[in-house]
């Protein structure tokens, strides 16, 4: 560690675990990294523990920090999303010059990023909202990075980010996503898919325990096996590790001593709120968010234990068959979750004029991030073959995969229902699929009801225009005025 003026290629402010690990990742890749943290103790702790990782510049004040950077200056902010981000941006912007780049690597709400980008652009600064996925380990060894913001800033910033990102088949898991808030929007939907994927895995696990009476170790072995097939993914892999973990205090499976109330920091909820505004049915993600909320309603749940279950069916006896059914249901539901997430990305892109390329996102999610999975290669191929696919589940590969899975999927949802085991994400994903492929939906009745009580009008299958029926009078139809 040395210090001299204006020689760092990148600065990192906010040196909690994610910030420290990203700073170390840059240093390991040969960049000189200026370090800053509100309390200098964190900077010193990082240098004491990992100063040998590469070339760091220790700074104490924002002025010193900014002065340590070569131009155009590149500063990565890694602080808790929210007010802290605005405070740091304000301080930095006051010390920076036209053309400098501020990157927000936190899980910011994309509408905040749109606002911040516009405000900084007006001051001559480039603002890049970058989604970064991969947790602590990814930050250190190669995350997936989703940078938005002005295309010009990517020219100077892209090579740095691409070199520290995860690489799959020689391709970095980082690309310029699009203007202003698009990087954080895409990261938000990534997290929504992460919620859905985790919920689906949770439902599979619950079925193994409640329908097949398997123990965590046996279930871990199944997940390990699944991880060598089409379900291969980071989340399936870590599920096996989690289920194999034994609690040091009690000797029980660790999963059995953890309180079953899932928390959330907010990105899943944001995804669903945004989907509601955009009118995109992200049912799998929504069920996952609500499932966490229900699990967290501990008082209500305690009061409801013992409520009638009704007459329950017998448990499946063919364990191998039902295990395969669960695997198929998981795969098909996962395809639905991704299809819905990509629909939301397309809708966001249209709403904000971002011109996003879905195939690029599938490409950069293949490594580094929490939802990395083998089948992202298939998603990438599907969008490369047809960038305007109306739905991912219409791509030949996924259409066939669901056709193979459909009988199993139905057996899992119906068996779970008959056994009183909740499967909100499996069930809603199957209903979504059935609704999407239906020739007629009961929405015609909804339209009729709306016209009945509110004269809201409806369209006819055999004529153009809007119609209203005089329901209580002579029942004749009149074109709506
Ligand atoms: C990632 C993760 C990361 C974080 C989630 C957890 O991509 O690296 O998604 O961003 O672990 O935000 O979110 P919850 O606390 O809401 O589960």
XYZ file of C-alpha atoms and ligand atoms in Angstrom:
498
model
C 0.000 0.000 0.000
C 1.378 3.367 -1.078
C -0.168 6.741 -1.613
C 0.381 9.281 -4.321
C -1.950 11.638 -6.110
C -4.315 10.788 -8.939
C -3.156 7.318 -9.825
C -5.983 5.009 -8.790
C -8.109 3.662 -11.654
C -11.084 3.066 -9.421
C -12.249 4.175 -5.998
C -14.530 2.232 -3.677
C -16.413 3.946 -0.877
C -18.372 1.875 1.628
C -16.177 -0.945 2.842
C -18.594 -3.372 4.453
C -18.256 -6.945 3.208
C -19.520 -6.380 -0.356
C -17.508 -3.162 -0.824
C -14.331 -4.684 0.629
C -14.605 -7.771 -1.521
C -15.204 -5.805 -4.719
C -12.245 -3.540 -3.883
C -10.077 -6.620 -3.366
C -11.353 -8.104 -6.630
C -10.275 -4.946 -8.521
C -6.877 -5.016 -6.787
C -6.374 -8.696 -7.591
C -6.955 -7.811 -11.235
C -4.081 -5.349 -11.176
C -5.983 -2.096 -10.697
C -4.901 0.513 -8.212
C -7.863 0.979 -5.893
C -8.517 4.059 -3.761
C -10.300 3.132 -0.541
C -12.706 5.249 1.470
C -15.080 4.593 4.306
C -16.982 6.886 6.641
C -15.070 5.417 9.555
C -11.383 4.978 8.739
C -11.201 1.946 11.026
C -12.899 -0.182 8.341
C -10.393 0.973 5.717
C -7.530 0.096 8.036
C -9.050 -3.269 8.883
C -9.275 -4.101 5.187
C -5.695 -3.041 4.599
C -4.441 -4.968 7.624
C -6.159 -8.171 6.554
C -5.827 -7.971 2.773
C -3.414 -5.166 1.902
C -1.307 -7.732 0.038
C -4.058 -8.432 -2.482
C -2.804 -5.570 -4.667
C -2.230 -1.854 -4.875
C -4.516 0.175 -2.598
C -4.538 3.888 -1.809
C -5.693 4.629 1.726
C -7.710 7.820 2.075
C -9.507 9.409 4.976
C -11.611 12.191 3.495
C -13.702 12.491 0.364
C -11.379 15.224 -0.877
C -8.356 12.946 -0.492
C -10.286 10.061 -2.050
C -11.303 12.038 -5.129
C -7.797 13.461 -5.490
C -6.360 9.937 -5.560
C -8.235 9.027 -8.755
C -7.086 9.374 -12.337
C -9.485 11.139 -14.730
C -12.174 10.516 -15.684
C -12.653 9.514 -12.067
C -14.536 6.311 -11.371
C -16.036 5.861 -7.943
C -18.046 2.839 -6.878
C -20.446 3.434 -4.002
C -21.205 0.333 -1.938
C -23.434 1.629 0.839
C -26.847 0.549 2.068
C -29.472 1.533 -0.523
C -31.589 4.532 0.419
C -30.762 7.831 2.081
C -27.124 6.866 2.650
C -26.669 6.626 -1.112
C -28.004 10.158 -1.654
C -25.730 11.512 1.077
C -22.594 9.932 -0.393
C -23.525 10.970 -3.941
C -23.988 14.538 -2.799
C -20.626 14.618 -1.089
C -18.852 13.048 -4.047
C -20.577 15.184 -6.669
C -19.389 18.307 -4.870
C -15.786 17.153 -5.211
C -15.901 15.681 -8.731
C -15.624 17.233 -12.205
C -17.446 17.082 -15.524
C -17.154 13.649 -17.128
C -16.387 11.805 -13.877
C -18.373 8.656 -13.165
C -20.251 7.690 -10.011
C -21.364 4.069 -9.860
C -23.973 2.883 -7.371
C -23.411 -0.833 -6.824
C -26.094 -1.245 -4.155
C -29.566 -2.745 -4.534
C -31.120 0.668 -5.287
C -34.732 1.085 -6.322
C -34.578 1.748 -10.072
C -36.803 4.817 -9.867
C -34.264 6.341 -7.433
C -31.581 5.566 -9.995
C -33.575 7.298 -12.747
C -33.897 10.371 -10.508
C -30.221 10.377 -9.494
C -28.998 9.894 -13.054
C -31.015 12.855 -14.305
C -29.835 15.091 -11.450
C -26.171 14.211 -11.950
C -26.382 14.488 -15.736
C -27.605 18.037 -15.236
C -24.415 18.651 -13.259
C -22.180 17.158 -15.990
C -21.510 13.909 -14.117
C -22.118 10.357 -15.296
C -24.162 8.177 -13.005
C -24.193 4.427 -13.430
C -26.688 2.356 -11.444
C -25.135 -1.099 -11.450
C -26.854 -4.217 -10.178
C -24.268 -6.559 -8.686
C -25.180 -10.127 -7.842
C -23.282 -12.962 -6.294
C -23.139 -12.202 -2.605
C -19.864 -11.969 -0.721
C -18.168 -14.748 -2.608
C -19.179 -13.386 -6.009
C -18.008 -9.882 -5.116
C -14.564 -11.256 -4.377
C -14.170 -13.831 -7.119
C -16.455 -12.702 -9.923
C -19.995 -11.359 -9.681
C -22.573 -10.813 -12.388
C -22.726 -7.072 -13.048
C -25.658 -5.201 -14.587
C -24.572 -1.593 -15.216
C -27.020 0.941 -16.604
C -26.393 4.624 -17.304
C -24.930 6.560 -20.209
C -23.351 4.426 -22.952
C -20.271 6.768 -23.031
C -19.437 5.961 -19.432
C -19.400 2.257 -20.248
C -16.510 2.872 -22.670
C -14.298 3.881 -19.791
C -15.869 1.719 -17.103
C -16.811 -1.439 -19.021
C -13.318 -2.948 -19.316
C -12.764 -2.680 -15.549
C -16.126 -4.183 -14.682
C -15.835 -6.921 -17.288
C -12.426 -7.960 -15.981
C -13.649 -8.472 -12.394
C -16.936 -10.151 -13.401
C -17.489 -13.905 -13.554
C -16.582 -15.397 -16.931
C -18.530 -18.158 -18.687
C -17.062 -19.730 -21.832
C -14.746 -16.718 -22.110
C -17.629 -14.231 -21.964
C -17.816 -11.820 -19.029
C -21.020 -11.782 -16.973
C -21.266 -8.034 -17.440
C -22.612 -5.889 -20.233
C -24.039 -2.417 -20.624
C -27.727 -2.917 -19.892
C -29.217 0.377 -21.078
C -29.911 3.964 -19.964
C -30.531 5.381 -16.471
C -32.343 2.956 -14.127
C -32.269 -0.102 -16.410
C -29.372 -1.829 -14.607
C -31.099 -1.658 -11.250
C -34.447 -2.605 -12.803
C -32.908 -5.732 -14.276
C -31.206 -6.533 -10.957
C -34.553 -6.089 -9.214
C -36.225 -8.609 -11.540
C -33.219 -10.918 -11.072
C -33.959 -10.839 -7.356
C -37.654 -11.459 -7.987
C -36.737 -14.572 -9.954
C -34.366 -15.486 -7.106
C -37.325 -15.318 -4.691
C -39.448 -17.529 -6.966
C -36.657 -20.044 -7.445
C -36.034 -20.237 -3.689
C -39.745 -20.666 -2.968
C -40.048 -23.459 -5.556
C -37.058 -25.244 -4.059
C -38.662 -24.770 -0.637
C -41.903 -26.337 -1.834
C -40.012 -29.311 -3.312
C -38.235 -29.736 0.020
C -41.520 -29.497 1.940
C -43.069 -32.204 -0.251
C -40.108 -34.511 0.354
C -40.539 -34.101 4.078
C -44.312 -34.044 4.412
C -45.398 -36.299 1.539
C -42.498 -38.759 1.434
C -41.174 -38.551 5.020
C -37.573 -38.127 3.879
C -35.021 -36.574 6.217
C -32.787 -33.584 5.339
C -29.794 -35.792 4.542
C -31.820 -37.903 2.095
C -33.220 -34.755 0.504
C -29.720 -33.275 0.263
C -28.671 -36.346 -1.729
C -31.568 -35.818 -4.141
C -30.622 -32.159 -4.666
C -27.010 -33.187 -5.244
C -28.192 -35.617 -7.900
C -30.447 -33.004 -9.502
C -27.511 -30.664 -9.691
C -25.875 -32.851 -12.281
C -28.863 -32.600 -14.639
C -30.950 -29.886 -16.278
C -31.664 -28.313 -12.856
C -27.953 -27.624 -12.305
C -27.775 -24.249 -10.588
C -26.215 -22.401 -7.700
C -29.417 -22.480 -5.634
C -29.904 -26.249 -6.071
C -26.234 -26.788 -5.209
C -26.350 -24.753 -2.001
C -29.658 -26.346 -1.004
C -27.859 -29.699 -0.792
C -25.125 -28.114 1.317
C -27.628 -26.411 3.600
C -29.574 -29.644 4.123
C -26.385 -31.534 4.950
C -25.422 -29.031 7.631
C -25.633 -30.347 11.200
C -26.175 -27.957 14.111
C -23.077 -27.925 16.299
C -25.112 -27.299 19.454
C -27.795 -29.965 19.171
C -26.497 -32.407 16.574
C -29.777 -31.960 14.692
C -30.016 -30.976 11.025
C -29.426 -27.214 11.121
C -32.515 -26.563 9.012
C -34.630 -28.010 11.843
C -33.426 -25.509 14.429
C -33.888 -22.423 12.233
C -37.123 -20.472 12.790
C -39.372 -20.950 9.750
C -40.102 -17.248 9.169
C -38.451 -15.884 6.020
C -37.268 -12.291 5.997
C -36.801 -9.963 3.055
C -34.948 -6.773 2.390
C -37.307 -5.570 -0.308
C -36.228 -6.317 -3.846
C -38.816 -9.095 -4.318
C -41.548 -6.775 -3.099
C -40.337 -4.051 -5.472
C -40.485 -6.511 -8.353
C -44.116 -7.310 -7.632
C -45.082 -3.651 -7.112
C -43.484 -2.742 -10.428
C -45.155 -5.715 -12.138
C -48.540 -4.540 -10.844
C -47.922 -1.097 -12.306
C -46.770 -2.564 -15.600
C -49.680 -5.036 -15.675
C -47.418 -8.078 -15.964
C -48.598 -11.246 -14.190
C -45.482 -12.347 -12.303
C -47.515 -14.862 -10.327
C -44.594 -17.080 -9.284
C -42.630 -14.144 -7.900
C -45.699 -12.707 -6.176
C -46.501 -16.039 -4.512
C -42.902 -16.233 -3.330
C -43.078 -12.770 -1.760
C -46.421 -13.572 -0.125
C -45.150 -16.959 1.071
C -42.372 -15.151 2.940
C -44.909 -12.750 4.418
C -47.179 -15.613 5.494
C -44.271 -17.497 7.065
C -43.427 -14.348 8.985
C -46.961 -13.936 10.397
C -45.941 -15.940 13.410
C -48.739 -14.917 15.760
C -51.441 -15.667 13.234
C -49.858 -18.984 12.329
C -49.581 -20.049 15.965
C -53.263 -19.242 16.460
C -54.257 -21.208 13.348
C -52.347 -24.421 14.065
C -54.861 -27.235 14.459
C -57.489 -25.841 12.094
C -59.352 -28.508 10.157
C -57.430 -30.170 7.333
C -60.358 -32.253 6.098
C -59.934 -35.788 4.917
C -56.424 -36.212 3.558
C -55.322 -38.668 0.897
C -52.767 -41.420 1.402
C -49.133 -40.494 0.814
C -47.519 -41.597 -2.451
C -45.940 -45.028 -2.180
C -43.764 -44.908 -5.264
C -41.006 -42.685 -3.915
C -38.901 -42.781 -7.089
C -41.860 -41.753 -9.263
C -42.959 -38.934 -6.978
C -39.362 -37.704 -6.674
C -39.196 -37.495 -10.444
C -42.586 -35.761 -10.474
C -41.259 -33.132 -8.069
C -38.172 -32.632 -10.212
C -40.321 -32.078 -13.285
C -42.681 -29.743 -11.417
C -39.710 -27.738 -10.180
C -38.257 -27.427 -13.651
C -41.531 -26.439 -15.308
C -42.389 -23.919 -12.577
C -38.919 -22.479 -12.817
C -39.375 -21.970 -16.552
C -42.604 -20.102 -15.773
C -40.831 -17.881 -13.205
C -38.169 -16.932 -15.736
C -40.753 -16.441 -18.485
C -42.661 -14.045 -16.238
C -39.485 -12.212 -15.205
C -38.479 -11.756 -18.834
C -41.991 -10.501 -19.621
C -41.568 -7.878 -16.923
C -38.196 -6.861 -18.333
C -39.760 -6.464 -21.791
C -42.587 -4.377 -20.317
C -40.157 -2.200 -18.326
C -38.032 -1.737 -21.408
C -41.059 -0.581 -23.422
C -42.345 1.672 -20.635
C -39.037 3.478 -20.126
C -37.698 3.257 -23.717
C -34.629 1.263 -22.657
C -34.386 -1.066 -25.655
C -33.149 -3.975 -23.531
C -31.887 -7.186 -25.134
C -33.200 -10.235 -23.227
C -30.554 -12.567 -24.702
C -27.811 -10.371 -23.197
C -29.351 -10.683 -19.751
C -29.556 -14.460 -19.995
C -25.884 -14.383 -21.021
C -24.685 -12.363 -18.033
C -26.800 -14.376 -15.587
C -25.054 -17.611 -16.560
C -22.308 -17.023 -13.989
C -21.580 -15.064 -10.829
C -25.148 -14.347 -9.777
C -27.468 -16.114 -7.361
C -29.788 -17.393 -10.101
C -26.988 -18.767 -12.267
C -28.132 -22.014 -13.802
C -27.340 -24.335 -16.655
C -30.641 -23.620 -18.373
C -29.747 -19.944 -18.858
C -27.795 -21.157 -21.881
C -31.126 -22.353 -23.273
C -32.756 -19.000 -22.512
C -29.885 -17.220 -24.225
C -30.292 -19.449 -27.299
C -34.070 -18.983 -27.322
C -33.818 -15.174 -27.374
C -30.934 -15.202 -29.855
C -33.041 -17.316 -32.224
C -36.093 -15.112 -31.753
C -35.539 -11.816 -29.883
C -39.275 -11.093 -30.093
C -40.489 -14.351 -28.524
C -43.978 -13.623 -27.120
C -43.124 -15.805 -24.106
C -40.139 -17.894 -23.145
C -42.399 -20.921 -22.780
C -43.146 -20.735 -26.502
C -39.514 -21.361 -27.443
C -39.306 -24.920 -28.849
C -36.901 -26.137 -26.142
C -39.079 -24.931 -23.256
C -42.338 -25.914 -24.949
C -40.960 -29.474 -25.172
C -39.622 -29.389 -21.616
C -43.042 -28.448 -20.285
C -44.740 -31.038 -22.459
C -42.472 -33.634 -20.845
C -43.149 -32.260 -17.362
C -46.852 -31.538 -17.543
C -48.245 -34.837 -16.192
C -45.800 -34.828 -13.290
C -46.542 -31.193 -12.603
C -50.280 -31.876 -12.343
C -49.672 -34.908 -10.105
C -47.526 -32.843 -7.761
C -50.033 -30.005 -7.440
C -53.025 -32.316 -7.009
C -51.238 -34.662 -4.603
C -50.025 -31.725 -2.512
C -53.567 -30.382 -2.346
C -54.982 -33.756 -1.327
C -52.321 -34.036 1.381
C -52.872 -30.509 2.687
C -49.338 -29.386 1.809
C -49.094 -25.774 0.603
C -47.528 -25.351 -2.839
C -48.433 -21.760 -3.782
C -45.682 -21.320 -6.350
C -46.043 -24.756 -7.990
C -49.819 -24.313 -8.067
C -49.915 -20.761 -9.359
C -47.293 -21.508 -12.008
C -49.358 -24.413 -13.307
C -52.511 -22.265 -13.304
C -50.641 -19.535 -15.151
C -49.610 -22.059 -17.791
C -53.145 -23.416 -18.096
C -54.555 -19.894 -18.357
C -52.047 -18.861 -20.987
C -52.825 -21.852 -23.200
C -56.628 -21.664 -22.726
C -58.731 -20.742 -25.744
C -61.378 -19.074 -23.602
C -61.051 -17.580 -20.134
C -63.797 -16.580 -17.695
C -62.794 -12.977 -18.307
C -65.827 -12.743 -20.637
C -68.014 -13.166 -17.556
C -65.991 -10.549 -15.698
C -66.569 -8.127 -18.563
C -70.289 -8.865 -18.537
C -70.473 -8.255 -14.781
C -68.594 -4.988 -15.139
C -70.999 -3.875 -17.814
C -73.960 -5.022 -15.704
C -73.122 -3.051 -12.588
C -71.132 -0.174 -14.002
C -71.866 0.152 -17.732
C -68.155 -0.366 -18.329
C -68.806 -1.842 -21.829
C -67.302 -4.893 -23.485
C -65.994 -5.999 -26.863
C -67.751 -8.682 -28.952
C -66.119 -11.652 -30.672
C -68.076 -10.945 -33.875
C -68.020 -7.149 -34.281
C -65.706 -4.190 -33.820
C -66.256 -1.532 -31.178
C -67.429 -1.241 -27.583
C -70.860 -2.465 -26.529
C -73.199 -1.967 -23.609
C -76.247 -4.050 -22.767
C -79.376 -2.592 -21.146
C -79.429 -5.496 -18.727
C -82.631 -4.824 -16.785
C -84.703 -3.273 -19.562
C -85.096 -4.880 -22.941
C -81.671 -6.659 -22.884
C -80.810 -5.165 -26.278
C -77.230 -4.324 -27.054
C -76.257 -0.841 -28.076
C -72.895 0.375 -29.278
C -71.291 2.300 -26.454
C -71.444 6.058 -26.852
C -27.643 -11.162 -5.052
C -28.658 -11.221 -3.950
C -28.431 -10.107 -2.997
C -29.093 -10.312 -1.661
C -30.576 -10.229 -1.738
C -31.252 -10.838 -0.537
O -28.067 -11.105 -6.190
O -26.447 -11.195 -4.744
O -29.933 -11.107 -4.496
O -28.765 -8.928 -3.642
O -28.682 -11.489 -1.079
O -30.911 -8.872 -1.813
O -32.522 -10.343 -0.545
P -33.566 -10.597 0.582
O -32.944 -10.194 1.895
O -34.686 -9.712 0.211
O -33.860 -12.049 0.543
